[in-house]
mmCIF file of C-alpha atoms and ligand atoms in Angstrom:
data_model
loop_
_atom_site.group_PDB
_atom_site.id
_atom_site.type_symbol
_atom_site.label_atom_id
_atom_site.label_comp_id
_atom_site.label_asym_id
_atom_site.label_seq_id
_atom_site.Cartn_x
_atom_site.Cartn_y
_atom_site.Cartn_z
ATOM 1 C CA MET N 1 16.429 2.802 -8.522
ATOM 2 C CA LEU N 2 13.431 1.474 -6.657
ATOM 3 C CA ILE N 3 10.773 2.711 -4.270
ATOM 4 C CA ASP N 4 9.215 0.543 -1.578
ATOM 5 C CA SER N 5 5.704 1.918 -1.834
ATOM 6 C CA HIS N 6 4.417 0.106 1.266
ATOM 7 C CA CYS N 7 6.308 -0.724 4.440
ATOM 8 C CA HIS N 8 5.664 -0.569 8.177
ATOM 9 C CA LEU N 9 8.887 0.794 9.641
ATOM 10 C CA VAL N 10 7.390 1.192 13.112
ATOM 11 C CA TYR N 11 6.288 -2.432 13.380
ATOM 12 C CA GLU N 12 8.148 -4.919 15.525
ATOM 13 C CA GLY N 13 10.856 -6.530 13.438
ATOM 14 C CA LEU N 14 11.789 -3.235 11.733
ATOM 15 C CA ALA N 15 11.361 -0.629 14.474
ATOM 16 C CA GLU N 16 14.240 -1.991 16.545
ATOM 17 C CA ARG N 17 16.700 -1.814 13.631
ATOM 18 C CA GLN N 18 15.311 0.978 11.501
ATOM 19 C CA ASP N 19 18.699 2.549 10.718
ATOM 20 C CA GLU N 20 20.129 -0.786 9.679
ATOM 21 C CA VAL N 21 17.207 -1.794 7.435
ATOM 22 C CA LEU N 22 17.088 1.626 5.781
ATOM 23 C CA ALA N 23 20.841 1.537 5.154
ATOM 24 C CA SER N 24 20.755 -1.925 3.632
ATOM 25 C CA ALA N 25 17.782 -0.970 1.441
ATOM 26 C CA ARG N 26 19.574 2.155 0.220
ATOM 27 C CA ALA N 27 22.617 0.016 -0.580
ATOM 28 C CA ALA N 28 20.312 -2.209 -2.650
ATOM 29 C CA GLY N 29 19.151 0.808 -4.662
ATOM 30 C CA VAL N 30 15.939 1.609 -2.797
ATOM 31 C CA LYS N 31 15.633 5.382 -2.936
ATOM 32 C CA GLY N 32 12.285 5.939 -1.274
ATOM 33 C CA PHE N 33 10.015 4.406 1.323
ATOM 34 C CA LEU N 34 6.351 4.937 2.051
ATOM 35 C CA ASN N 35 5.782 4.274 5.744
ATOM 36 C CA ILE N 36 2.177 3.155 6.193
ATOM 37 C CA SER N 37 -0.170 3.763 9.133
ATOM 38 C CA THR N 38 -2.759 1.307 10.395
ATOM 39 C CA ARG N 39 -4.207 2.986 13.514
ATOM 40 C CA GLU N 40 -4.474 6.461 14.961
ATOM 41 C CA ARG N 41 -2.118 5.969 17.891
ATOM 42 C CA GLU N 42 0.799 5.116 15.578
ATOM 43 C CA TRP N 43 0.406 8.133 13.255
ATOM 44 C CA GLY N 44 2.863 10.179 15.310
ATOM 45 C CA ASP N 45 5.539 7.473 15.173
ATOM 46 C CA VAL N 46 5.009 6.826 11.464
ATOM 47 C CA ILE N 47 5.319 10.549 10.674
ATOM 48 C CA ALA N 48 8.361 10.907 12.982
ATOM 49 C CA VAL N 49 10.374 8.520 10.790
ATOM 50 C CA ALA N 50 9.485 10.613 7.753
ATOM 51 C CA GLU N 51 10.535 13.781 9.572
ATOM 52 C CA ARG N 52 13.902 12.213 10.397
ATOM 53 C CA GLU N 53 14.665 10.625 7.006
ATOM 54 C CA SER N 54 14.387 12.661 3.804
ATOM 55 C CA ASP N 55 13.651 9.582 1.652
ATOM 56 C CA VAL N 56 10.828 8.316 3.877
ATOM 57 C CA TRP N 57 7.248 9.579 3.551
ATOM 58 C CA ALA N 58 4.169 8.751 5.590
ATOM 59 C CA THR N 59 0.487 7.950 5.270
ATOM 60 C CA VAL N 60 -2.261 8.343 7.859
ATOM 61 C CA GLY N 61 -5.267 6.063 8.040
ATOM 62 C CA ILE N 62 -7.024 3.122 9.631
ATOM 63 C CA HIS N 63 -6.520 -0.502 8.594
ATOM 64 C CA PRO N 64 -9.765 -2.523 8.292
ATOM 65 C CA HIS N 65 -8.567 -4.776 11.138
ATOM 66 C CA GLU N 66 -8.624 -1.687 13.389
ATOM 67 C CA ALA N 67 -11.983 -0.356 12.199
ATOM 68 C CA ASP N 68 -13.966 -1.341 15.301
ATOM 69 C CA GLN N 69 -11.545 0.619 17.501
ATOM 70 C CA HIS N 70 -11.962 3.703 15.305
ATOM 71 C CA ALA N 71 -15.674 3.621 14.562
ATOM 72 C CA ASP N 72 -16.011 7.174 15.868
ATOM 73 C CA LEU N 73 -12.970 8.632 14.138
ATOM 74 C CA GLY N 74 -14.280 11.705 12.399
ATOM 75 C CA ARG N 75 -13.150 12.806 8.972
ATOM 76 C CA ASP N 76 -11.854 16.069 10.439
ATOM 77 C CA ILE N 77 -9.214 14.197 12.445
ATOM 78 C CA LEU N 78 -7.978 12.353 9.359
ATOM 79 C CA LEU N 79 -8.148 15.508 7.272
ATOM 80 C CA GLU N 80 -6.122 17.460 9.789
ATOM 81 C CA ALA N 81 -3.465 14.727 10.148
ATOM 82 C CA SER N 82 -3.155 14.550 6.366
ATOM 83 C CA GLN N 83 -2.056 18.185 6.222
ATOM 84 C CA HIS N 84 1.384 17.377 7.667
ATOM 85 C CA GLU N 85 4.045 18.105 5.055
ATOM 86 C CA ARG N 86 5.533 14.588 5.220
ATOM 87 C CA VAL N 87 2.138 12.892 4.810
ATOM 88 C CA ILE N 88 1.699 12.167 1.110
ATOM 89 C CA GLY N 89 -1.114 9.615 1.147
ATOM 90 C CA LEU N 90 -3.978 8.081 3.105
ATOM 91 C CA GLY N 91 -4.462 4.567 4.411
ATOM 92 C CA GLU N 92 -4.139 1.827 4.544
ATOM 93 C CA SER N 93 -7.900 1.473 4.533
ATOM 94 C CA GLY N 94 -10.335 -0.898 2.899
ATOM 95 C CA LEU N 95 -12.057 -4.212 3.549
ATOM 96 C CA ASP N 96 -10.690 -7.435 4.980
ATOM 97 C CA TYR N 97 -13.274 -10.224 5.010
ATOM 98 C CA TYR N 98 -10.609 -12.908 5.366
ATOM 99 C CA TYR N 99 -9.726 -12.143 8.963
ATOM 100 C CA ASP N 100 -13.001 -10.281 9.654
ATOM 101 C CA LYS N 101 -11.403 -8.610 12.675
ATOM 102 C CA SER N 102 -13.875 -5.734 12.559
ATOM 103 C CA ASP N 103 -17.555 -5.436 11.796
ATOM 104 C CA ARG N 104 -18.020 -5.311 8.030
ATOM 105 C CA GLN N 105 -20.334 -2.317 8.100
ATOM 106 C CA VAL N 106 -17.843 -0.357 10.203
ATOM 107 C CA GLN N 107 -15.059 -1.317 7.766
ATOM 108 C CA GLN N 108 -17.183 -0.041 4.878
ATOM 109 C CA ASP N 109 -18.093 3.214 6.627
ATOM 110 C CA LEU N 110 -14.456 3.977 7.399
ATOM 111 C CA PHE N 111 -13.395 3.021 3.870
ATOM 112 C CA ARG N 112 -15.891 5.520 2.446
ATOM 113 C CA MET N 113 -14.711 8.149 4.923
ATOM 114 C CA HIS N 114 -11.111 7.696 3.714
ATOM 115 C CA ILE N 115 -12.292 7.958 0.110
ATOM 116 C CA GLY N 116 -14.020 11.235 0.919
ATOM 117 C CA VAL N 117 -10.806 12.663 2.358
ATOM 118 C CA ALA N 118 -8.817 11.380 -0.642
ATOM 119 C CA ARG N 119 -11.240 13.170 -2.971
ATOM 120 C CA GLU N 120 -11.104 16.347 -0.928
ATOM 121 C CA THR N 121 -7.309 16.481 -0.482
ATOM 122 C CA GLY N 122 -6.185 14.804 -3.712
ATOM 123 C CA LEU N 123 -3.957 12.514 -1.618
ATOM 124 C CA PRO N 124 -3.881 8.939 -2.951
ATOM 125 C CA LEU N 125 -5.637 6.282 -0.887
ATOM 126 C CA VAL N 126 -3.685 3.083 -0.206
ATOM 127 C CA ILE N 127 -6.336 0.361 -0.305
ATOM 128 C CA HIS N 128 -6.145 -2.977 1.485
ATOM 129 C CA THR N 129 -8.641 -5.575 0.249
ATOM 130 C CA ARG N 130 -8.785 -9.258 1.060
ATOM 131 C CA ASP N 131 -11.592 -11.673 0.183
ATOM 132 C CA ALA N 132 -13.791 -8.646 -0.440
ATOM 133 C CA ASP N 133 -13.527 -8.130 -4.214
ATOM 134 C CA GLN N 134 -17.224 -7.557 -4.757
ATOM 135 C CA ASP N 135 -17.803 -5.004 -2.012
ATOM 136 C CA THR N 136 -14.493 -3.209 -2.565
ATOM 137 C CA GLY N 137 -15.224 -2.921 -6.282
ATOM 138 C CA ASP N 138 -18.822 -1.795 -5.691
ATOM 139 C CA ILE N 139 -17.822 0.870 -3.168
ATOM 140 C CA LEU N 140 -15.043 2.156 -5.427
ATOM 141 C CA GLU N 141 -17.397 2.349 -8.396
ATOM 142 C CA ASP N 142 -20.105 4.066 -6.377
ATOM 143 C CA GLU N 143 -17.661 6.592 -4.927
ATOM 144 C CA MET N 144 -15.935 7.232 -8.266
ATOM 145 C CA GLY N 145 -19.395 8.119 -9.543
ATOM 146 C CA LYS N 146 -19.578 10.911 -6.970
ATOM 147 C CA GLY N 147 -16.190 12.310 -8.006
ATOM 148 C CA ALA N 148 -12.808 10.879 -8.930
ATOM 149 C CA PHE N 149 -10.052 10.322 -6.373
ATOM 150 C CA PRO N 150 -6.527 8.866 -6.642
ATOM 151 C CA ALA N 151 -6.001 5.364 -5.229
ATOM 152 C CA LEU N 152 -4.050 2.144 -5.475
ATOM 153 C CA ILE N 153 -4.653 -1.450 -4.452
ATOM 154 C CA HIS N 154 -1.702 -2.466 -2.311
ATOM 155 C CA CYS N 155 -0.333 -6.002 -2.056
ATOM 156 C CA PHE N 156 -2.579 -7.058 -4.892
ATOM 157 C CA THR N 157 -3.725 -10.689 -4.509
ATOM 158 C CA ALA N 158 -7.268 -10.522 -5.885
ATOM 159 C CA SER N 159 -8.638 -12.063 -9.058
ATOM 160 C CA PRO N 160 -7.655 -10.818 -12.525
ATOM 161 C CA GLU N 161 -11.313 -9.796 -12.997
ATOM 162 C CA PHE N 162 -11.111 -7.505 -9.977
ATOM 163 C CA GLY N 163 -7.763 -6.216 -11.204
ATOM 164 C CA ARG N 164 -9.216 -5.281 -14.574
ATOM 165 C CA ARG N 165 -12.213 -3.689 -12.873
ATOM 166 C CA VAL N 166 -10.060 -1.344 -10.764
ATOM 167 C CA LEU N 167 -7.669 -0.609 -13.643
ATOM 168 C CA ASN N 168 -10.715 0.514 -15.616
ATOM 169 C CA MET N 169 -11.462 2.972 -12.833
ATOM 170 C CA GLY N 170 -7.943 4.355 -13.171
ATOM 171 C CA LEU N 171 -6.467 2.787 -10.054
ATOM 172 C CA THR N 172 -2.846 1.699 -9.751
ATOM 173 C CA ILE N 173 -1.843 -1.822 -8.655
ATOM 174 C CA SER N 174 1.045 -2.526 -6.313
ATOM 175 C CA LEU N 175 2.687 -5.954 -6.266
ATOM 176 C CA SER N 176 4.305 -7.393 -3.153
ATOM 177 C CA GLY N 177 6.516 -10.426 -2.531
ATOM 178 C CA ILE N 178 3.457 -12.651 -2.892
ATOM 179 C CA VAL N 179 3.910 -12.526 -6.658
ATOM 180 C CA THR N 180 7.193 -14.440 -6.228
ATOM 181 C CA PHE N 181 5.538 -17.345 -4.415
ATOM 182 C CA LYS N 182 5.497 -20.600 -6.330
ATOM 183 C CA ASN N 183 1.730 -21.075 -6.073
ATOM 184 C CA ALA N 184 0.874 -17.530 -7.222
ATOM 185 C CA VAL N 185 0.452 -18.590 -10.839
ATOM 186 C CA GLU N 186 -2.711 -16.604 -11.548
ATOM 187 C CA LEU N 187 -1.186 -13.474 -10.015
ATOM 188 C CA GLN N 188 1.989 -13.926 -12.068
ATOM 189 C CA GLU N 189 -0.096 -14.097 -15.234
ATOM 190 C CA PHE N 190 -2.001 -10.961 -14.255
ATOM 191 C CA ALA N 191 1.250 -9.161 -13.402
ATOM 192 C CA LYS N 192 2.132 -9.288 -17.092
ATOM 193 C CA GLU N 193 -0.981 -7.408 -18.162
ATOM 194 C CA ILE N 194 -0.875 -4.442 -15.761
ATOM 195 C CA PRO N 195 -0.203 -1.358 -17.900
ATOM 196 C CA ASP N 196 3.263 0.147 -17.420
ATOM 197 C CA ASP N 197 1.896 3.394 -16.035
ATOM 198 C CA HIS N 198 -0.309 1.727 -13.384
ATOM 199 C CA LEU N 199 2.249 -0.507 -11.658
ATOM 200 C CA LEU N 200 4.063 -0.180 -8.333
ATOM 201 C CA VAL N 201 6.130 -2.569 -6.195
ATOM 202 C CA GLU N 202 6.250 -2.868 -2.415
ATOM 203 C CA THR N 203 7.308 -5.140 0.427
ATOM 204 C CA ASP N 204 4.537 -4.720 3.046
ATOM 205 C CA SER N 205 7.469 -5.453 5.370
ATOM 206 C CA PRO N 206 7.908 -6.787 8.020
ATOM 207 C CA PHE N 207 5.438 -9.207 6.424
ATOM 208 C CA LEU N 208 5.586 -11.234 3.227
ATOM 209 C CA ALA N 209 9.281 -11.620 2.511
ATOM 210 C CA PRO N 210 9.659 -12.607 -1.147
ATOM 211 C CA VAL N 211 11.559 -15.609 -2.510
ATOM 212 C CA PRO N 212 14.447 -16.262 -1.661
ATOM 213 C CA HIS N 213 13.853 -14.747 1.784
ATOM 214 C CA ARG N 214 10.572 -16.536 2.568
ATOM 215 C CA GLY N 215 10.050 -17.126 6.260
ATOM 216 C CA LYS N 216 12.370 -14.280 7.274
ATOM 217 C CA THR N 217 11.293 -10.896 8.582
ATOM 218 C CA GLY N 218 10.531 -8.809 5.518
ATOM 219 C CA GLU N 219 12.465 -5.599 4.998
ATOM 220 C CA PRO N 220 12.451 -2.848 2.380
ATOM 221 C CA ALA N 221 15.663 -4.063 0.707
ATOM 222 C CA PHE N 222 13.714 -7.101 -0.482
ATOM 223 C CA VAL N 223 11.664 -4.957 -2.850
ATOM 224 C CA ARG N 224 14.546 -5.604 -5.222
ATOM 225 C CA ASN N 225 13.768 -9.347 -5.305
ATOM 226 C CA THR N 226 10.140 -8.640 -6.137
ATOM 227 C CA ALA N 227 11.136 -6.088 -8.775
ATOM 228 C CA GLU N 228 13.578 -8.532 -10.389
ATOM 229 C CA PHE N 229 10.907 -11.215 -10.479
ATOM 230 C CA VAL N 230 8.257 -8.900 -11.965
ATOM 231 C CA ALA N 231 10.744 -7.513 -14.488
ATOM 232 C CA GLU N 232 11.520 -11.018 -15.683
ATOM 233 C CA LEU N 233 7.801 -11.822 -15.988
ATOM 234 C CA ARG N 234 7.256 -8.705 -18.061
ATOM 235 C CA GLY N 235 10.366 -9.229 -20.174
ATOM 236 C CA VAL N 236 12.104 -6.013 -19.143
ATOM 237 C CA SER N 237 15.270 -5.242 -17.199
ATOM 238 C CA VAL N 238 15.028 -4.553 -13.485
ATOM 239 C CA GLU N 239 16.485 -1.093 -14.209
ATOM 240 C CA ALA N 240 13.636 -0.357 -16.604
ATOM 241 C CA LEU N 241 11.041 -1.664 -14.161
ATOM 242 C CA GLY N 242 12.627 0.411 -11.400
ATOM 243 C CA ALA N 243 12.533 3.546 -13.534
ATOM 244 C CA THR N 244 8.901 2.963 -14.506
ATOM 245 C CA THR N 245 7.630 2.213 -11.018
ATOM 246 C CA THR N 246 9.620 5.090 -9.501
ATOM 247 C CA ALA N 247 8.140 7.520 -12.015
ATOM 248 C CA ASN N 248 4.677 6.107 -11.304
ATOM 249 C CA PHE N 249 5.197 6.572 -7.579
ATOM 250 C CA PHE N 250 6.067 10.253 -7.833
ATOM 251 C CA LYS N 251 3.308 10.881 -10.355
ATOM 252 C CA LEU N 252 0.684 9.318 -8.093
ATOM 253 C CA PHE N 253 2.069 10.624 -4.793
ATOM 254 C CA ASN N 254 2.693 14.065 -6.197
ATOM 255 C CA LYS N 255 3.012 15.711 -2.796
ATOM 256 C CA ALA N 256 6.386 13.943 -2.410
ATOM 257 C CA ASN N 257 9.555 15.515 -3.721
ATOM 258 C CA PRO N 258 12.291 13.036 -4.626
ATOM 259 C CA ALA N 259 14.895 13.157 -1.831
HETATM 260 ZN ZN1 LIG L 301 -2.573 -4.293 3.837
HETATM 261 ZN ZN1 LIG L 302 0.396 -2.931 5.130
#
């Protein structure tokens, strides 16, 4: 049993064949899906999938790429959207200095706004961070100092130092198909040291299809390939890794009831 803790079912590549990709994932043992939002105008569609499918849940939030377009989004709007019964988390939000698609200050302001709502609601924040280890770590530390909040780093690709820093703050780390890539040696080493109770797996589909599907459109069924790879790295069975990461998912996202 596995959970895909990060997918974009309303994105092109998955939206057109949602029923088919969900069915094939279920057949591969995937028993839950967290459908992630990136901008306000897609929240309705993301939640609609979760209303239709009992094993799909939703998040609401603003991706750092979209920050400039949401500079005025007030916390009340996010707070209100988060009250929906199928919304179990916030995000994805954070900092992306690799693509730098939005002003960095606006990215930071929105990131802190999401953190505030996570603290207030107790809903976990799904954090996206790329080439921004220092600022992401500093903001998390500063905000944790004001009051704890639940969060995870999704599609973890940062340095082991950053990984240890966020683990020390109590965050969870989610591994995507990137860990299966041949050149991801440092990440593979770090994947062995993540504590059992702070580990999740995800696809970030339709992006980042893992080996042996590289180059294809990613889909939630492929979380199995990532899980098998991570299980082998950690010297456990894929069943054991599935059980651990599934338990972690429902412990962290405690507003979700297993379908
Ligand atoms: Zn992301
Ligand atoms: Zn994503």
